[in-house]
GROMACS .gro file of C-alpha atoms in nm:
model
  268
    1UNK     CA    1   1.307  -3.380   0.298
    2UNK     CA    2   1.454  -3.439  -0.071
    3UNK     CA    3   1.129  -3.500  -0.218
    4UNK     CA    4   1.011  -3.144  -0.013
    5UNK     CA    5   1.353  -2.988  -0.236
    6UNK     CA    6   1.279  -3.175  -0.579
    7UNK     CA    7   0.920  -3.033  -0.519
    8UNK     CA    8   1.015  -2.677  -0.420
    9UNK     CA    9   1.315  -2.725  -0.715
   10UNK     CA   10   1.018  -2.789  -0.955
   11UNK     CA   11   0.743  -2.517  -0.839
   12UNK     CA   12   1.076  -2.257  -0.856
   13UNK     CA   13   1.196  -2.384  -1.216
   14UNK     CA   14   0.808  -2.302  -1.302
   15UNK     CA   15   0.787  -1.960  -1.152
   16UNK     CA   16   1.098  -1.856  -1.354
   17UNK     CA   17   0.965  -2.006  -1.692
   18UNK     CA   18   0.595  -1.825  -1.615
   19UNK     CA   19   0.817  -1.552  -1.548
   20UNK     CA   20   1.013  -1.504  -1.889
   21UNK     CA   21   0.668  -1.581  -2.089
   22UNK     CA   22   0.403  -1.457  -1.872
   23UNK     CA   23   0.342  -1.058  -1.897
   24UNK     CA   24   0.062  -1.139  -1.623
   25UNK     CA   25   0.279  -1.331  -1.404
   26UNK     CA   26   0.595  -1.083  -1.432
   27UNK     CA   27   0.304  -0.784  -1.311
   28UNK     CA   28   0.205  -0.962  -0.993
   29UNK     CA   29   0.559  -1.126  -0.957
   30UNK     CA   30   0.743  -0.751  -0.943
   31UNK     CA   31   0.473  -0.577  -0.760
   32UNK     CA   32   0.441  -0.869  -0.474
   33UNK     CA   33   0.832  -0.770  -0.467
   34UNK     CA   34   0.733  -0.363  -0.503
   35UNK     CA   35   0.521  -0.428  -0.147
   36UNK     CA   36   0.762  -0.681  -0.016
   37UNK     CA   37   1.096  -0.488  -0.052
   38UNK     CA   38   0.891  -0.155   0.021
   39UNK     CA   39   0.760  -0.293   0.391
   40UNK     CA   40   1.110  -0.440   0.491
   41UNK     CA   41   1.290  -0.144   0.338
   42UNK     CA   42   1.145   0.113   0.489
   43UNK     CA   43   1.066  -0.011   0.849
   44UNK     CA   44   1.437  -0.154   0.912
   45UNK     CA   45   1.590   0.160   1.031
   46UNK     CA   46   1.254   0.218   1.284
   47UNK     CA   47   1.477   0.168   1.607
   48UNK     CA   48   1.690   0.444   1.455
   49UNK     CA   49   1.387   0.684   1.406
   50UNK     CA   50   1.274   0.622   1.808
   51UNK     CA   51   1.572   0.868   1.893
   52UNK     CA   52   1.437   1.167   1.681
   53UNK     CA   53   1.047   1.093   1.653
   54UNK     CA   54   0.901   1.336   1.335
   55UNK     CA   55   1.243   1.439   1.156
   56UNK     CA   56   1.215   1.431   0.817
   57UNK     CA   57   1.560   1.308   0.827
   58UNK     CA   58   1.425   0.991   0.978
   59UNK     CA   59   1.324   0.916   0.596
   60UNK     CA   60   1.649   0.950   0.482
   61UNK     CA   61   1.784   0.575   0.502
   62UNK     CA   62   1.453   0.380   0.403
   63UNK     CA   63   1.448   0.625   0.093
   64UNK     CA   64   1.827   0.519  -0.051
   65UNK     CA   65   1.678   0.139   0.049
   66UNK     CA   66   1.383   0.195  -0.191
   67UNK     CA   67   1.568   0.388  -0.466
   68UNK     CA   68   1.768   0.051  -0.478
   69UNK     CA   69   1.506  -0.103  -0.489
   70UNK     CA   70   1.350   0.065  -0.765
   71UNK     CA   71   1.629   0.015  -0.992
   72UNK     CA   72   1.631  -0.341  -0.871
   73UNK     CA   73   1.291  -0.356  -1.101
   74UNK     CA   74   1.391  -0.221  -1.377
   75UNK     CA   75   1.315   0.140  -1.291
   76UNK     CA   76   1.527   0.429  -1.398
   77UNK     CA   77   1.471   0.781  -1.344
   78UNK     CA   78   1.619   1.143  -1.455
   79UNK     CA   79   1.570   1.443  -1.237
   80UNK     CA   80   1.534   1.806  -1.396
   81UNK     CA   81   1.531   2.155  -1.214
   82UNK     CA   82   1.706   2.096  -0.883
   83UNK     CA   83   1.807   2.461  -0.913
   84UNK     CA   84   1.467   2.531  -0.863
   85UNK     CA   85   1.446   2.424  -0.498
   86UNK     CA   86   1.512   2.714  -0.222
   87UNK     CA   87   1.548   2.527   0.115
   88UNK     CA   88   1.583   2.832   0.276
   89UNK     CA   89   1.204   2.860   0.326
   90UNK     CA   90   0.924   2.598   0.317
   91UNK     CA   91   0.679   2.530   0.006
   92UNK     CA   92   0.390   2.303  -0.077
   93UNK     CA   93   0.501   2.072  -0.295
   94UNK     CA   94   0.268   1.917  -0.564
   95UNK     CA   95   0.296   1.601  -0.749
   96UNK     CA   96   0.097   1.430  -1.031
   97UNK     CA   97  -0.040   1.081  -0.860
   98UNK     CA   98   0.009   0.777  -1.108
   99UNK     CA   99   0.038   0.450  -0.878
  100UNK     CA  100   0.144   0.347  -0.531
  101UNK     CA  101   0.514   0.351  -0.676
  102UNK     CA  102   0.511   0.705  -0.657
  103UNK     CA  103   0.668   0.582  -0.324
  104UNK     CA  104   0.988   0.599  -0.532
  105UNK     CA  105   0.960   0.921  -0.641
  106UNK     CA  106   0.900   1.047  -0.316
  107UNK     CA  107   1.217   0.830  -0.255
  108UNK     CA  108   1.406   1.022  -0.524
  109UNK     CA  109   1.303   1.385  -0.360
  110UNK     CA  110   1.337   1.352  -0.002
  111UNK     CA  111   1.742   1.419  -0.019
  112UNK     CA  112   1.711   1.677  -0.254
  113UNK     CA  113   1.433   1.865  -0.062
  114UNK     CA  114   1.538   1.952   0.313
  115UNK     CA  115   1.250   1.890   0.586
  116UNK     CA  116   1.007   1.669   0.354
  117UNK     CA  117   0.647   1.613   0.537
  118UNK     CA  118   0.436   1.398   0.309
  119UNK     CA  119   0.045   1.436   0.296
  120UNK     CA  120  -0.126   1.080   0.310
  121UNK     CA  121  -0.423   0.905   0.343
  122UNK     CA  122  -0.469   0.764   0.694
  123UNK     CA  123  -0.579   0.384   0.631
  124UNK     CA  124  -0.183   0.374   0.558
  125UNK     CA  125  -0.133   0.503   0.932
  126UNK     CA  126  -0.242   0.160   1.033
  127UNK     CA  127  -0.053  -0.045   0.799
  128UNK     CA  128   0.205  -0.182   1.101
  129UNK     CA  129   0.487  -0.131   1.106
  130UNK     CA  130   0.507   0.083   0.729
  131UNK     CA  131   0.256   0.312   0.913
  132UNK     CA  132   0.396   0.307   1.182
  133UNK     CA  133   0.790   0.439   0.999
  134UNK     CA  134   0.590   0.679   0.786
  135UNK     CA  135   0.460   0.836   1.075
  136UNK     CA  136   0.807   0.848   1.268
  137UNK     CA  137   0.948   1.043   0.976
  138UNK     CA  138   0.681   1.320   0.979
  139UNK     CA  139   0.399   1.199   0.758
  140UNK     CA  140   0.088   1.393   0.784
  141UNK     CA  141  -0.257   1.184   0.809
  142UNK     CA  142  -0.571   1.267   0.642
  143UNK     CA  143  -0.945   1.184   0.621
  144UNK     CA  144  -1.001   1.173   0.271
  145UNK     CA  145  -1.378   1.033   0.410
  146UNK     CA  146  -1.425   1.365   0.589
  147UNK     CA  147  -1.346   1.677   0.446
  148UNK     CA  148  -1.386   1.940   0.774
  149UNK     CA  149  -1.133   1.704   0.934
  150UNK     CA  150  -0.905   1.661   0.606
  151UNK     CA  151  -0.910   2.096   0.614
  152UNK     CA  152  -0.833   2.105   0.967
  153UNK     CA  153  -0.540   1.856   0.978
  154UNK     CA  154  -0.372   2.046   0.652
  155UNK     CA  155  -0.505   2.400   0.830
  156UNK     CA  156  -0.275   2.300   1.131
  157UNK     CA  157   0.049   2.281   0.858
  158UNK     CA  158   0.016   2.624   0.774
  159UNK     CA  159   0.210   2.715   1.082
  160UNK     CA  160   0.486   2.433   1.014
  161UNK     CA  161   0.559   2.529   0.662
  162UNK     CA  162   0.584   2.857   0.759
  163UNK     CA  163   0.741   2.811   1.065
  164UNK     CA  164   0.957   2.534   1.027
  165UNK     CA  165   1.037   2.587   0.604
  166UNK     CA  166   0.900   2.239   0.613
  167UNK     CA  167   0.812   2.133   0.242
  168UNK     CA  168   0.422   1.995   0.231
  169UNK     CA  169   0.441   1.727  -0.021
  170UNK     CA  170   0.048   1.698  -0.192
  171UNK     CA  171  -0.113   1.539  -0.457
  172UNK     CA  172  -0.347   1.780  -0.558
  173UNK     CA  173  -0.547   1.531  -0.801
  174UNK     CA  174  -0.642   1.332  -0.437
  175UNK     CA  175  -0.665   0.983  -0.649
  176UNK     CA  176  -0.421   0.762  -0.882
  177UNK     CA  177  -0.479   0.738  -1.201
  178UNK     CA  178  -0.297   0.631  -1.548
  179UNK     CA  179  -0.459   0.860  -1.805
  180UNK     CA  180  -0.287   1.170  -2.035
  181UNK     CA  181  -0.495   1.411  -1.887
  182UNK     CA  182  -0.457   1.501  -1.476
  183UNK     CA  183  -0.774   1.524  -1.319
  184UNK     CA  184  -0.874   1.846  -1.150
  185UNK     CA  185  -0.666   2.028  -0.872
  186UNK     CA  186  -0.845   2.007  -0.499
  187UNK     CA  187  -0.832   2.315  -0.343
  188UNK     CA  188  -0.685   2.248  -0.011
  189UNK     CA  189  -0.341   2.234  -0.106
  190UNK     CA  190  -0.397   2.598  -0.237
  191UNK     CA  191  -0.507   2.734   0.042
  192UNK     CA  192  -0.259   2.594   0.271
  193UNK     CA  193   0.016   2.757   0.066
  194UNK     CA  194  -0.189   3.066   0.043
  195UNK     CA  195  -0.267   3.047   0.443
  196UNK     CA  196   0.111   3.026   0.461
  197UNK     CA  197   0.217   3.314   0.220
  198UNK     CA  198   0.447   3.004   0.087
  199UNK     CA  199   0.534   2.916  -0.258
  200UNK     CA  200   0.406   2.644  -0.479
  201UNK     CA  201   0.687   2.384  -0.601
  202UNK     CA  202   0.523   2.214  -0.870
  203UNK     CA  203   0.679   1.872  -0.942
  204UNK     CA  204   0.552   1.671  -1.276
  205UNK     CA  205   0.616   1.268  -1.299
  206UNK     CA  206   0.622   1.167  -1.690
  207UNK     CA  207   0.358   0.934  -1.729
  208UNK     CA  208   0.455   0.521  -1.632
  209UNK     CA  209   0.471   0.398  -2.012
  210UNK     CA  210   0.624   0.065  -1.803
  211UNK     CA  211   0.365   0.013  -1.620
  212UNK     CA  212  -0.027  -0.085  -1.727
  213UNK     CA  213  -0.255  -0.237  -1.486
  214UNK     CA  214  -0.522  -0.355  -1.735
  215UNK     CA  215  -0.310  -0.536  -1.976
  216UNK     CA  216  -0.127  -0.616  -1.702
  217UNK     CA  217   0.223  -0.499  -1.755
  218UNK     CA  218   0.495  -0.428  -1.531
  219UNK     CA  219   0.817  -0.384  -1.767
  220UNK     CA  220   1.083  -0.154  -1.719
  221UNK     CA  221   1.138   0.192  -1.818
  222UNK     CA  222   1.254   0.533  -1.773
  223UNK     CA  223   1.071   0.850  -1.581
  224UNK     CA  224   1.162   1.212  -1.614
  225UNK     CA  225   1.090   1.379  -1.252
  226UNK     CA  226   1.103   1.745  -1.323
  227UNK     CA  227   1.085   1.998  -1.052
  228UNK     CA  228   0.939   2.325  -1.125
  229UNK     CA  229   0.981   2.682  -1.088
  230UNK     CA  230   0.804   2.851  -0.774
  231UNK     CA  231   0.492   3.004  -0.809
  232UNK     CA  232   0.432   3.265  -0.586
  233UNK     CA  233   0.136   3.308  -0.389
  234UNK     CA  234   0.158   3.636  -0.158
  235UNK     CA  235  -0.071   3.855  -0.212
  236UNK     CA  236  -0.293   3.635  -0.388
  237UNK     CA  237  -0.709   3.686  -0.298
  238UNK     CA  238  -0.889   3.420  -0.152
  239UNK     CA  239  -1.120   3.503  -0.472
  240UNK     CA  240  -0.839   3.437  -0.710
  241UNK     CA  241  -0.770   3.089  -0.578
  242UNK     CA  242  -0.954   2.907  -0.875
  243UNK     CA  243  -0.728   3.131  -1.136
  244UNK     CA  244  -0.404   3.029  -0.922
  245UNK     CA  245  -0.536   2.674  -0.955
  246UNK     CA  246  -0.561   2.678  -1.340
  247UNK     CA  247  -0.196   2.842  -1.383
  248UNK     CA  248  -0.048   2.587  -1.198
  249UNK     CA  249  -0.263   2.263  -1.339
  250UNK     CA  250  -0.180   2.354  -1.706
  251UNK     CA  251   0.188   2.439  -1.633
  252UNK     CA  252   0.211   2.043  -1.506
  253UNK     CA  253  -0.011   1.947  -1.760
  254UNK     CA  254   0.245   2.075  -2.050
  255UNK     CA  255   0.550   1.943  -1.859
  256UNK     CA  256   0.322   1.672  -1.817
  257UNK     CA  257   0.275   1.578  -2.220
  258UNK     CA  258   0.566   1.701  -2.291
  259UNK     CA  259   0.792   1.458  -2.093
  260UNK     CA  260   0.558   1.149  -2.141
  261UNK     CA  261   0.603   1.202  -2.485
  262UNK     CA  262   1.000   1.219  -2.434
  263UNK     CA  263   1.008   0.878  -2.228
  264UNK     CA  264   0.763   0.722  -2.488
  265UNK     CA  265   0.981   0.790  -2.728
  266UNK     CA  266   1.265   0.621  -2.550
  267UNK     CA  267   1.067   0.311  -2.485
  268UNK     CA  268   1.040   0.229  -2.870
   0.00000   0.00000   0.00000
């Protein structure tokens, strides 16, 4: 037993050195935590979300755990244009898609934003028991692999944001990516909104200056989360759905350089 503690003394002692002088080792040290802390996190209140299945609210609790926990790795944040949000109705909601810890950005919207539903793929539906939480508090499943079932499934929440002034949360680009350009819009989100005679609430993410996957680099920095006017889209033609697209991609595009280039700044 003490040589099992001077042996698990030594291999800890070398993890914290590797730690302090290893870039590499601090990226796959603090996202091992990212998916640890995430998966306890946000399935420990699950008995609590068996006695209100699908409430939005049900994401309440795991989301303060993970804002913690974000902060816990260095990550700050700043959130612009809550004045902009009318819970009175519902809205899709789009989002600029940077990494898996947009998790904690979703994190930082769900109590400002009243009856969240979140759009995701669904090989995350079968990630026990994170799936299975996610799905308790509302999330919506997709088959990115088929697109007449993808349209169908986001077809069906026309009705609920209409309905229930539930607030569709999308990301319109459909795949991650770290570059200073976001990739082109996917229609479907459009045309659930338009379906809906809802509003669009776009919502830009400064760019992750902290975090770079091909150095790697996991450091810690700020983000600017702004939340955007509403853009309107009653009365809007079925024909005029590519022109609605390219209003609201470059809007998020300027807010998009614009704040990257604020929290860039800051980093130096």
């Amino acid at each position: 037993m003490a040589a099992f503690d001077v042996v698990l003394g030594c291999v800890m002692a070398l993890l914290i050195i590797l730690f302090s002088i290893s870039s590499t080792v601090r990226y796959y040290v603090k996202f091992t935590l990212f998916v640890v802390l995430s998966l306890i996190f946000a399935t420990a209140p699950l008995p609590l979300m068996l006695f209100k299945p699908f409430d939005p609210k049900n994401a309440l609790i795991p989301a303060a755990l993970l804002r913690m926990t974000a902060r816990m790795l260095g990550i700050r944040w700043t959130v612009r244009g809550t004045e902009n949000v009318d819970d009175s109705r519902g809205a899709v909601v789009l989002l600029n898609h940077q990494s898996s810890l947009d998790l904690y950005v979703l994190a930082v919207l769900w109590p400002l934003m009243a009856r969240c539903t979140v759009v995701s793929k669904r090989s995350l539906q079968f990630l026990v028991p994170f799936g299975t939480a996610a799905w308790l508090w509302g999330t919506v499943f997709i088959d990115r692999g088929s697109a007449s079932s993808a349209r169908s499934v986001l077809n069906q929440q026309t009705k609920v944001v209409q309905e229930e002034r539930r607030k569709l949360l999308l990301f319109p680009e459909g795949t991650r990516h770290s570059g200073d350009k976001l990739l082109p819009f996917r229609k479907g989100a459009f045309h659930v909104a338009m379906n809906a005679r809802a509003p669009i609430q776009p919502v830009v993410v400064s760019k992750y200056h902290h975090l770079d996957s091909k150095r790697p680099w996991f450091g810690s920095g700020e983000i600017i989360i702004t939340i955007l006017p509403l853009i309107e889209t009653e009365g809007v033609k079925k024909e005029e759905i590519s022109t609605l697209i390219d209003v609201v991609q470059n809007k998020m595009q300027d807010e998009f350089t614009r704040t990257s280039a604020e929290t860039y700044a800051q980093k130096g």
